[in-house]
Tab-separated table of C-alpha atoms and ligand atoms in Angstrom:
chain	number	residue	atom	x	y	z
A	289	MET	CA	-48.025	24.257	29.931
A	290	SER	CA	-49.079	20.700	29.798
A	291	VAL	CA	-47.737	18.620	27.225
A	292	GLU	CA	-50.170	15.932	26.033
A	293	LYS	CA	-49.941	13.453	23.172
A	294	VAL	CA	-51.867	13.780	19.860
A	295	GLU	CA	-52.649	11.384	17.239
A	296	ALA	CA	-52.075	12.161	13.715
A	297	ALA	CA	-54.496	13.598	11.754
A	298	GLY	CA	-55.968	12.602	8.354
A	299	ASP	CA	-55.039	8.819	8.449
A	300	PRO	CA	-56.543	5.969	10.309
A	301	LYS	CA	-53.339	3.844	10.268
A	302	ALA	CA	-51.498	6.829	11.498
A	303	GLU	CA	-54.134	7.685	13.913
A	304	GLU	CA	-54.000	4.280	15.257
A	305	GLY	CA	-50.590	4.771	16.440
A	306	LYS	CA	-49.587	1.090	15.590
A	307	VAL	CA	-45.627	1.489	14.887
A	308	GLU	CA	-43.725	-1.276	13.437
A	309	LYS	CA	-40.300	-0.127	14.515
A	310	GLY	CA	-37.585	-0.288	12.272
A	311	LEU	CA	-40.589	-1.207	9.849
A	312	GLU	CA	-39.999	-5.034	10.694
A	313	GLY	CA	-42.308	-7.381	8.880
A	314	VAL	CA	-43.849	-4.477	7.001
A	315	VAL	CA	-44.558	-5.416	3.066
A	316	ALA	CA	-43.985	-2.143	1.193
A	317	LEU	CA	-43.796	-2.760	-2.248
A	318	GLU	CA	-43.807	-5.759	-4.595
A	319	SER	CA	-41.057	-6.932	-6.370
A	320	SER	CA	-39.800	-9.699	-8.982
A	321	ILE	CA	-35.835	-9.572	-8.474
A	322	SER	CA	-34.871	-11.791	-5.438
A	323	SER	CA	-37.020	-13.436	-2.801
A	324	ILE	CA	-36.466	-14.703	0.946
A	325	ILE	CA	-38.474	-17.590	1.813
A	326	GLY	CA	-37.401	-19.006	5.215
A	327	SER	CA	-33.649	-19.410	4.875
A	328	THR	CA	-33.692	-19.568	0.861
A	329	LEU	CA	-32.595	-16.634	-0.865
A	330	THR	CA	-33.387	-16.391	-4.844
A	331	TYR	CA	-32.696	-14.011	-7.450
A	332	ARG	CA	-35.109	-13.961	-10.228
A	333	GLY	CA	-36.318	-17.577	-8.704
A	334	ILE	CA	-32.825	-19.262	-8.818
A	335	GLU	CA	-31.459	-20.103	-5.455
A	336	ILE	CA	-28.436	-18.369	-4.365
A	337	ASP	CA	-26.722	-21.656	-3.756
A	338	GLU	CA	-26.752	-22.746	-7.751
A	339	LEU	CA	-25.486	-19.380	-8.717
A	340	ALA	CA	-22.991	-19.186	-5.988
A	341	GLU	CA	-21.443	-22.553	-7.418
A	342	LYS	CA	-22.011	-21.654	-11.230
A	343	ALA	CA	-22.746	-18.121	-12.218
A	344	THR	CA	-20.346	-15.338	-12.929
A	345	PHE	CA	-21.254	-11.752	-11.755
A	346	GLU	CA	-21.734	-10.541	-15.090
A	347	GLU	CA	-24.259	-13.244	-15.656
A	348	VAL	CA	-25.819	-12.593	-12.225
A	349	VAL	CA	-25.890	-8.657	-13.097
A	350	TYR	CA	-27.811	-9.824	-16.465
A	351	LEU	CA	-30.133	-11.526	-14.737
A	352	LEU	CA	-30.910	-8.946	-12.350
A	353	TRP	CA	-31.599	-6.285	-14.698
A	354	PHE	CA	-33.426	-8.446	-17.388
A	355	GLY	CA	-35.114	-11.027	-15.505
A	356	LYS	CA	-33.542	-14.126	-17.095
A	357	LEU	CA	-30.047	-15.546	-17.313
A	358	PRO	CA	-28.316	-14.308	-20.851
A	359	ASN	CA	-27.515	-16.380	-23.730
A	360	ARG	CA	-24.003	-16.412	-25.282
A	361	ALA	CA	-24.729	-13.571	-27.278
A	362	GLU	CA	-26.541	-11.299	-24.560
A	363	LEU	CA	-23.557	-12.182	-21.998
A	364	ALA	CA	-20.896	-10.959	-24.696
A	365	ASP	CA	-22.851	-8.018	-25.619
A	366	LEU	CA	-23.201	-6.855	-21.911
A	367	ASP	CA	-19.786	-7.901	-21.101
A	368	SER	CA	-18.177	-5.829	-23.779
A	369	ARG	CA	-20.406	-2.628	-22.820
A	370	LEU	CA	-18.962	-2.979	-19.693
A	371	ARG	CA	-15.552	-3.309	-20.382
A	372	GLU	CA	-15.751	-0.429	-23.072
A	373	ASN	CA	-17.070	1.720	-20.230
A	374	SER	CA	-14.688	0.776	-17.905
A	375	GLU	CA	-13.010	4.203	-17.963
A	376	LEU	CA	-13.246	7.096	-15.675
A	377	PRO	CA	-13.686	10.781	-16.673
A	378	GLU	CA	-10.509	12.792	-16.048
A	379	PRO	CA	-11.889	14.998	-13.490
A	380	VAL	CA	-12.894	11.914	-11.580
A	381	TYR	CA	-9.373	10.678	-11.066
A	382	GLN	CA	-8.546	14.522	-10.091
A	383	LEU	CA	-11.396	14.732	-7.516
A	384	ILE	CA	-9.915	11.043	-5.936
A	385	LYS	CA	-6.574	12.801	-5.670
A	386	SER	CA	-7.745	15.622	-3.974
A	387	PHE	CA	-9.543	13.543	-1.312
A	388	PRO	CA	-7.782	13.837	2.109
A	389	LYS	CA	-5.461	11.120	2.848
A	390	ASP	CA	-7.686	9.960	5.828
A	391	ILE	CA	-10.959	9.624	3.789
A	392	ILE	CA	-13.266	6.794	4.505
A	393	PRO	CA	-13.508	5.042	1.574
A	394	MET	CA	-17.388	4.754	1.383
A	395	ASP	CA	-17.575	8.440	1.710
A	396	GLY	CA	-14.867	8.683	-1.031
A	397	LEU	CA	-17.041	6.312	-3.353
A	398	ARG	CA	-20.069	8.528	-2.194
A	399	SER	CA	-18.826	11.583	-3.265
A	400	ALA	CA	-17.030	10.317	-6.495
A	401	VAL	CA	-19.913	8.608	-8.186
A	402	SER	CA	-22.112	11.897	-7.421
A	403	VAL	CA	-19.218	13.716	-9.604
A	404	LEU	CA	-19.222	10.689	-12.304
A	405	GLY	CA	-22.884	11.648	-12.970
A	406	HIS	CA	-22.084	15.299	-13.961
A	407	TYR	CA	-20.069	13.664	-16.933
A	408	ASP	CA	-22.204	11.074	-18.077
A	409	PRO	CA	-23.358	11.556	-21.308
A	410	ASP	CA	-26.822	11.149	-20.290
A	411	THR	CA	-26.597	13.353	-17.611
A	412	ALA	CA	-29.516	15.316	-19.256
A	413	ALA	CA	-32.119	12.339	-20.042
A	414	LYS	CA	-35.179	12.349	-18.221
A	415	PRO	CA	-34.777	10.353	-15.028
A	416	ASP	CA	-37.159	7.459	-15.991
A	417	ASP	CA	-35.642	7.248	-19.600
A	418	SER	CA	-35.108	3.582	-19.603
A	419	GLU	CA	-32.609	3.455	-22.452
A	420	ALA	CA	-30.277	6.303	-20.865
A	421	ASN	CA	-30.913	4.384	-17.501
A	422	LEU	CA	-29.366	1.102	-18.979
A	423	ARG	CA	-26.248	3.115	-20.412
A	424	LYS	CA	-25.834	5.130	-16.981
A	425	ALA	CA	-26.123	1.472	-15.339
A	426	ILE	CA	-23.481	0.263	-17.235
A	427	ARG	CA	-21.134	3.295	-16.865
A	428	MET	CA	-21.591	2.973	-12.992
A	429	THR	CA	-21.000	-0.885	-12.603
A	430	ALA	CA	-18.254	-0.492	-15.031
A	431	ALA	CA	-16.912	2.382	-12.601
A	432	PHE	CA	-17.349	1.390	-9.228
A	433	PRO	CA	-14.302	-1.033	-9.053
A	434	ILE	CA	-12.144	1.800	-10.635
A	435	ILE	CA	-13.324	4.716	-8.006
A	436	VAL	CA	-12.485	1.732	-4.928
A	437	THR	CA	-9.114	0.749	-6.030
A	438	ALA	CA	-8.348	4.435	-7.109
A	439	ILE	CA	-9.230	5.686	-3.375
A	440	GLU	CA	-7.247	2.758	-1.771
A	441	ARG	CA	-4.218	3.246	-4.000
A	442	VAL	CA	-4.428	7.288	-3.793
A	443	LYS	CA	-4.670	7.044	-0.216
A	444	ASN	CA	-1.378	5.172	0.122
A	445	GLY	CA	0.301	7.411	-2.146
A	446	LEU	CA	0.276	5.304	-5.360
A	447	GLU	CA	-1.075	6.015	-8.863
A	448	PRO	CA	-4.335	4.562	-9.848
A	449	ILE	CA	-4.469	1.595	-12.151
A	450	LYS	CA	-6.616	1.627	-14.828
A	451	PRO	CA	-8.550	-1.841	-15.660
A	452	ARG	CA	-7.652	-4.114	-18.255
A	453	LYS	CA	-9.691	-5.195	-21.050
A	454	ASP	CA	-9.486	-8.558	-20.701
A	455	LEU	CA	-10.300	-9.111	-17.190
A	456	SER	CA	-13.569	-9.638	-15.750
A	457	ILE	CA	-14.958	-7.015	-12.966
A	458	ALA	CA	-13.621	-9.396	-10.154
A	459	GLY	CA	-10.381	-9.899	-11.842
A	460	ASN	CA	-10.047	-6.053	-12.754
A	461	PHE	CA	-10.602	-5.274	-9.207
A	462	VAL	CA	-7.797	-8.071	-7.839
A	463	TYR	CA	-5.551	-6.445	-10.611
A	464	MET	CA	-6.210	-2.581	-10.043
A	465	LEU	CA	-5.543	-3.012	-6.257
A	466	ASP	CA	-1.960	-3.908	-6.548
A	467	GLY	CA	-1.186	-4.299	-10.367
A	468	VAL	CA	-0.233	-8.078	-10.158
A	469	ALA	CA	-1.891	-10.258	-12.724
A	470	PRO	CA	-4.306	-11.978	-10.119
A	471	ASP	CA	-4.438	-16.026	-9.828
A	472	ARG	CA	-7.468	-17.769	-11.115
A	473	ILE	CA	-8.292	-18.724	-7.471
A	474	ALA	CA	-8.359	-14.975	-6.092
A	475	ILE	CA	-10.751	-14.133	-8.940
A	476	ARG	CA	-12.907	-16.828	-8.508
A	477	ALA	CA	-13.438	-16.178	-4.714
A	478	ILE	CA	-13.986	-12.579	-5.690
A	479	ASP	CA	-16.330	-13.550	-8.208
A	480	THR	CA	-18.608	-15.484	-5.754
A	481	ALA	CA	-18.392	-13.001	-3.465
A	482	LEU	CA	-20.177	-10.542	-5.809
A	483	VAL	CA	-22.387	-13.188	-6.651
A	484	LEU	CA	-23.424	-13.507	-2.984
A	485	HIS	CA	-23.397	-9.979	-2.299
A	486	ALA	CA	-25.622	-8.845	-5.293
A	487	ASP	CA	-29.224	-8.424	-4.205
A	488	HIS	CA	-31.057	-9.062	-1.232
A	489	GLU	CA	-34.792	-8.023	-1.318
A	490	LEU	CA	-35.533	-4.770	0.253
A	491	ASN	CA	-32.618	-4.383	2.427
A	492	ALA	CA	-32.256	-0.871	4.141
A	493	SER	CA	-29.580	0.361	0.948
A	494	THR	CA	-32.158	-0.596	-1.476
A	495	PHE	CA	-34.955	0.622	0.210
A	496	SER	CA	-32.983	4.195	0.224
A	497	ALA	CA	-32.347	3.755	-3.801
A	498	ARG	CA	-35.924	3.028	-4.266
A	499	GLY	CA	-37.261	6.063	-2.051
A	500	THR	CA	-35.139	8.267	-4.206
A	501	VAL	CA	-36.339	7.470	-7.443
A	502	SER	CA	-39.903	6.990	-6.436
A	503	THR	CA	-39.466	11.045	-6.422
A	504	LEU	CA	-38.434	10.733	-10.093
A	505	SER	CA	-35.095	11.607	-9.193
A	506	ASP	CA	-32.445	10.615	-11.233
A	507	ILE	CA	-30.739	6.998	-10.925
A	508	TYR	CA	-27.140	8.308	-10.024
A	509	SER	CA	-28.905	10.026	-6.570
A	510	ALA	CA	-30.570	6.948	-6.083
A	511	ILE	CA	-26.926	5.275	-5.808
A	512	VAL	CA	-25.567	7.811	-3.934
A	513	SER	CA	-28.375	7.490	-1.430
A	514	ALA	CA	-27.823	3.743	-1.450
A	515	ILE	CA	-24.200	4.034	-1.143
A	516	GLY	CA	-24.366	6.346	2.157
A	517	THR	CA	-26.943	3.483	3.722
A	518	LEU	CA	-24.709	0.648	2.988
A	519	LYS	CA	-21.767	2.360	4.820
A	520	GLY	CA	-23.217	1.732	8.521
A	521	PRO	CA	-22.290	-0.605	10.858
A	522	LEU	CA	-25.793	-2.112	11.553
A	523	HIS	CA	-25.932	-3.246	7.373
A	524	GLY	CA	-22.769	-3.227	4.964
A	525	GLY	CA	-20.214	-1.869	7.146
A	526	ALA	CA	-20.130	-4.657	9.297
A	527	ASN	CA	-17.932	-6.615	7.470
A	528	GLU	CA	-15.070	-4.136	8.312
A	529	ALA	CA	-16.053	-4.221	11.802
A	530	VAL	CA	-15.910	-8.197	12.035
A	531	MET	CA	-12.006	-7.408	11.023
A	532	LYS	CA	-10.892	-5.104	13.354
A	533	MET	CA	-12.600	-7.342	16.098
A	534	LEU	CA	-10.406	-10.591	14.952
A	535	LEU	CA	-7.326	-8.716	14.711
A	536	LYS	CA	-8.199	-7.330	18.170
A	537	ILE	CA	-8.077	-10.693	19.589
A	538	ASP	CA	-5.303	-11.638	17.505
A	539	ASP	CA	-4.706	-15.113	18.805
A	540	VAL	CA	-6.884	-18.190	18.373
A	541	SER	CA	-6.157	-19.310	21.857
A	542	LYS	CA	-8.069	-16.262	23.068
A	543	ALA	CA	-11.155	-16.309	20.997
A	544	GLN	CA	-13.235	-18.157	23.081
A	545	GLN	CA	-12.415	-16.071	26.067
A	546	TRP	CA	-12.322	-12.790	24.202
A	547	ILE	CA	-16.282	-13.576	22.835
A	548	LYS	CA	-17.400	-14.839	26.336
A	549	ASP	CA	-16.561	-11.392	27.770
A	550	ALA	CA	-18.009	-9.391	24.740
A	551	ILE	CA	-20.975	-11.200	25.408
A	552	ALA	CA	-20.969	-10.820	29.142
A	553	HIS	CA	-20.745	-7.040	28.485
A	554	LYS	CA	-23.730	-6.816	26.418
A	555	GLU	CA	-21.428	-6.167	23.251
A	556	LYS	CA	-23.076	-6.369	19.802
A	557	ILE	CA	-21.230	-8.960	18.328
A	558	MET	CA	-20.705	-7.558	14.418
A	559	GLY	CA	-21.504	-10.181	11.780
A	560	PHE	CA	-24.290	-11.688	13.681
A	561	GLY	CA	-27.716	-12.084	13.583
A	562	HIS	CA	-30.171	-10.832	10.844
A	563	ARG	CA	-33.580	-8.864	10.727
A	564	VAL	CA	-35.203	-11.452	8.394
A	565	TYR	CA	-33.291	-14.884	8.570
A	566	LYS	CA	-33.794	-16.344	11.936
A	567	ASN	CA	-32.632	-19.548	10.910
A	568	GLY	CA	-29.476	-18.700	9.474
A	569	ASP	CA	-28.168	-16.523	6.272
A	570	PRO	CA	-27.860	-18.919	3.244
A	571	ARG	CA	-25.149	-17.030	2.260
A	572	ALA	CA	-22.882	-17.334	5.193
A	573	LYS	CA	-22.020	-20.877	4.496
A	574	HIS	CA	-20.476	-20.240	1.489
A	575	LEU	CA	-18.342	-17.543	2.667
A	576	ARG	CA	-17.344	-20.173	5.499
A	577	LYS	CA	-16.130	-22.652	2.935
A	578	MET	CA	-14.099	-20.186	0.987
A	579	SER	CA	-12.831	-18.476	3.878
A	580	GLU	CA	-11.461	-21.944	5.202
A	581	GLU	CA	-10.509	-22.959	1.709
A	582	LEU	CA	-8.554	-19.707	1.217
A	583	GLY	CA	-6.767	-19.586	4.504
A	584	LYS	CA	-5.217	-22.963	3.882
A	585	LEU	CA	-4.139	-21.867	0.414
A	586	LYS	CA	-2.380	-18.710	1.776
A	587	GLY	CA	-0.905	-20.494	4.534
A	588	GLU	CA	-2.967	-18.085	6.767
A	589	THR	CA	-5.520	-20.098	8.559
A	590	ARG	CA	-5.935	-18.293	12.121
A	591	TRP	CA	-8.809	-15.548	11.105
A	592	PHE	CA	-10.875	-18.479	9.807
A	593	GLU	CA	-9.966	-20.549	13.054
A	594	MET	CA	-10.831	-18.089	15.374
A	595	SER	CA	-13.937	-16.940	13.174
A	596	ALA	CA	-15.181	-20.532	13.676
A	597	ILE	CA	-14.611	-20.517	17.286
A	598	ILE	CA	-16.816	-17.346	17.356
A	599	ASP	CA	-19.406	-18.690	15.325
A	600	ASP	CA	-19.798	-21.942	17.390
A	601	TYR	CA	-19.847	-20.015	20.706
A	602	VAL	CA	-22.306	-17.381	19.641
A	603	SER	CA	-24.461	-19.716	18.071
A	604	ASN	CA	-24.585	-21.794	20.866
A	605	GLU	CA	-24.575	-19.234	23.687
A	606	LYS	CA	-27.022	-16.833	21.967
A	607	GLY	CA	-28.870	-18.650	19.099
A	608	LEU	CA	-27.346	-15.957	16.774
A	609	LEU	CA	-25.832	-16.819	13.601
A	610	PRO	CA	-23.766	-15.359	10.940
A	611	ASN	CA	-24.668	-13.243	8.536
A	612	VAL	CA	-22.943	-12.374	5.067
A	613	ASP	CA	-20.740	-10.018	6.590
A	614	PHE	CA	-18.990	-12.295	9.188
A	615	TYR	CA	-16.695	-14.245	6.840
A	616	SER	CA	-16.232	-12.412	4.001
A	617	ALA	CA	-14.247	-10.325	6.834
A	618	SER	CA	-11.763	-13.292	7.225
A	619	LEU	CA	-12.194	-13.866	3.338
A	620	TYR	CA	-11.348	-10.666	2.083
A	621	TYR	CA	-8.090	-10.388	4.578
A	622	VAL	CA	-6.480	-13.606	3.143
A	623	LEU	CA	-7.210	-12.013	-0.185
A	624	GLY	CA	-5.198	-9.057	0.642
A	625	ILE	CA	-8.092	-6.562	0.705
A	626	PRO	CA	-7.417	-3.563	2.966
A	627	ILE	CA	-10.120	-3.619	5.432
A	628	GLU	CA	-11.450	-0.451	4.716
A	629	ALA	CA	-12.190	-1.193	1.339
A	630	PHE	CA	-14.305	-4.372	2.153
A	631	THR	CA	-17.670	-2.363	2.613
A	632	PRO	CA	-16.461	-0.833	-0.605
A	633	VAL	CA	-16.421	-4.296	-2.295
A	634	PHE	CA	-19.694	-4.727	-0.949
A	635	ALA	CA	-20.951	-1.726	-2.913
A	636	CYS	CA	-19.014	-2.981	-6.209
A	637	SER	CA	-21.516	-5.900	-5.668
A	638	ARG	CA	-24.562	-4.501	-4.588
A	639	ILE	CA	-24.482	-1.564	-7.256
A	640	SER	CA	-26.266	-4.343	-9.445
A	641	GLY	CA	-29.307	-4.787	-7.211
A	642	TRP	CA	-29.917	-0.882	-6.624
A	643	ILE	CA	-30.082	-0.538	-10.542
A	644	ALA	CA	-32.132	-3.364	-11.022
A	645	HIS	CA	-34.420	-2.182	-8.193
A	646	CYS	CA	-34.552	1.495	-9.750
A	647	PHE	CA	-35.610	-0.163	-13.235
A	648	GLU	CA	-38.294	-1.961	-11.250
A	649	GLN	CA	-39.499	1.489	-9.299
A	650	TYR	CA	-39.362	3.514	-12.488
A	651	ALA	CA	-41.299	1.090	-14.300
A	652	ASP	CA	-44.672	0.955	-12.167
A	653	ASN	CA	-43.693	4.129	-10.164
A	654	ARG	CA	-45.589	5.648	-6.791
A	655	LEU	CA	-44.241	8.041	-4.635
A	656	ILE	CA	-43.057	6.169	-1.346
A	657	ARG	CA	-44.081	8.419	1.557
A	658	PRO	CA	-45.009	6.621	4.589
A	659	ARG	CA	-46.133	8.356	7.690
A	660	ALA	CA	-45.060	8.541	10.956
A	661	HIS	CA	-47.165	8.751	14.449
A	662	TYR	CA	-46.616	11.961	15.940
A	663	ASN	CA	-46.160	11.741	19.675
A	664	GLY	CA	-44.917	14.967	20.574
A	665	PRO	CA	-46.529	18.144	22.477
A	666	ILE	CA	-49.950	19.524	21.267
A	667	ASN	CA	-51.542	23.068	21.610
A	668	GLN	CA	-47.983	24.903	22.078
A	669	HIS	CA	-47.625	28.858	21.421
A	670	TYR	CA	-44.953	30.969	19.966
A	671	ILE	CA	-43.186	32.694	22.963
A	672	PRO	CA	-41.327	35.774	22.576
A	673	ILE	CA	-37.671	35.199	23.194
A	674	GLU	CA	-37.232	37.499	26.140
A	675	GLU	CA	-39.651	35.088	27.976
A	676	ARG	CA	-38.132	31.910	27.014
A	677	VAL	CA	-36.035	30.209	29.938
B	859	ACO	N1	-25.038	-9.436	18.763
B	859	ACO	C1	-25.629	-9.407	19.953
B	859	ACO	N2	-26.862	-9.472	19.959
B	859	ACO	C2	-27.518	-9.110	18.894
B	859	ACO	C3	-26.790	-8.921	18.079
B	859	ACO	C4	-25.678	-9.141	17.795
B	859	ACO	N3	-24.932	-9.027	16.632
B	859	ACO	N4	-27.990	-9.321	16.805
B	859	ACO	C5	-28.970	-9.058	17.441
B	859	ACO	N5	-29.035	-9.164	18.943
B	859	ACO	C6	-29.980	-9.080	19.945
B	859	ACO	C7	-30.249	-7.646	20.396
B	859	ACO	O1	-29.321	-7.098	21.510
B	859	ACO	C8	-31.732	-8.003	20.732
B	859	ACO	O2	-31.712	-8.584	22.121
B	859	ACO	P1	-32.743	-7.861	22.907
B	859	ACO	O3	-34.048	-8.429	22.454
B	859	ACO	O4	-32.484	-8.954	24.383
B	859	ACO	O5	-32.412	-6.552	23.048
B	859	ACO	C9	-32.049	-9.019	19.735
B	859	ACO	O6	-31.198	-9.765	19.615
B	859	ACO	C10	-33.024	-8.552	18.507
B	859	ACO	O7	-31.993	-7.487	17.857
B	859	ACO	P2	-32.420	-6.105	16.825
B	859	ACO	O8	-31.136	-5.389	17.066
B	859	ACO	O9	-33.546	-5.564	17.721
B	859	ACO	O10	-32.850	-6.915	15.817
B	859	ACO	P3	-32.760	-6.071	14.190
B	859	ACO	O11	-34.006	-6.737	13.417
B	859	ACO	O12	-33.173	-4.462	14.527
B	859	ACO	O13	-31.496	-5.990	14.001
B	859	ACO	C11	-28.990	-6.531	12.827
B	859	ACO	C12	-30.471	-6.972	12.985
B	859	ACO	C13	-29.009	-4.980	12.818
B	859	ACO	C14	-28.688	-6.927	11.910
B	859	ACO	C15	-28.624	-7.109	14.153
B	859	ACO	O14	-28.875	-8.248	14.120
B	859	ACO	C16	-27.209	-6.423	14.459
B	859	ACO	O15	-26.933	-5.417	14.694
B	859	ACO	N6	-26.031	-7.510	13.854
B	859	ACO	C17	-24.651	-6.820	14.051
B	859	ACO	C18	-24.470	-6.097	12.691
B	859	ACO	C19	-24.396	-6.816	11.467
B	859	ACO	O16	-23.767	-7.762	11.214
B	859	ACO	N7	-25.120	-6.374	10.409
B	859	ACO	C20	-25.045	-6.685	9.223
B	859	ACO	C21	-26.439	-7.434	8.754
B	859	ACO	S1	-26.513	-8.278	7.666
B	859	ACO	C22	-26.258	-6.909	6.221
B	859	ACO	O17	-26.829	-5.643	6.226
B	859	ACO	C23	-25.571	-7.073	5.269
């Protein structure tokens, strides 16, 4: 039987068959949350450079969700609501304790957030109930660092540490990892990293979240979709892959030859390149600076040094520039964050952007349902099983 190609019926664009692979350059929706213009990233119109220097993560959460910077009372209100909700239901702790010891933390986060939804007091609210969604958003944002650090501790045979009410999200993250009162510099570094990762226009995980709520499904389902999407090594998972590469190289003097060989073997270099930024990711320079400073401060400079050598070589030889994941790897490593928790840290920040996009989608919803150009066989027929080869 001949196998022919057929055009998708009914829609002129699908029939035309012009496909932008990976939806590159396709403008799928309108958004007023963050913008990428050239190499400039803004949240609600404020440049990321300014926010990285001046804002706290809690301020950025408010900015993304409500469209403006909070005044003192508004910030205090959000802050206290986050702290009041920084408790996990006991069954979620029990679930985390029941996970296999070799669980991938992003898988654990995905499952724990899904189960958290069952215990949310607003679980029965209508999916697009904006007041209930704000309460759910606060609960999820407060819960993420508790879940991530609990998974990490349980994997290592330790009891989870409950958050302290006097610490910020960044402070509690560091505290809950090892139970030691975090120093100011470590808190500031994590806080700035959270600010830098909070939102990024229509990246893959945000698109997943928006696609989910566009069916009028609930916000927990959207966040679970987004976690699964962030996990991949072409997206948030790249920061872990970068650190594994640095550990493999191990020695500053070997970095240049190692990267030269990797390029010669046409390997993909994790932490480089970007779908949108072709002239550099504006977040990378902040992470580079922090990685260098923290490395010096902690007396562990080799990871930054190796990274800088790789950066120079890949930029000059391939014209590829580091993205947000490249220097966050060496930064998190010197801060003592376990490698497998790097992508979960990203999720603890990006939850704020995912939620802002869910709110925006619910507020002016239309089902997201693109077309595919069919390029399979036509005029096929059912063949009885005994006649099939
Ligand atoms: N190492 C080596 N070559 C690369 C890299 C890289 N990191 N990135 C792109 N290229 C090359 C590709 O091989 C391709 O070359 P070719 O045209 O000769 O085949 C060309 O540059 C275009 O690359 P694509 O993969 O088609 O670009 P795309 O826009 O689809 O992908 C992506 C962007 C996924 C980020 C890519 O650059 C990549 O895989 N980088 C490594 C993974 C990574 O760091 N991901 C994190 C991105 S930031 C984030 O999501 C938070």
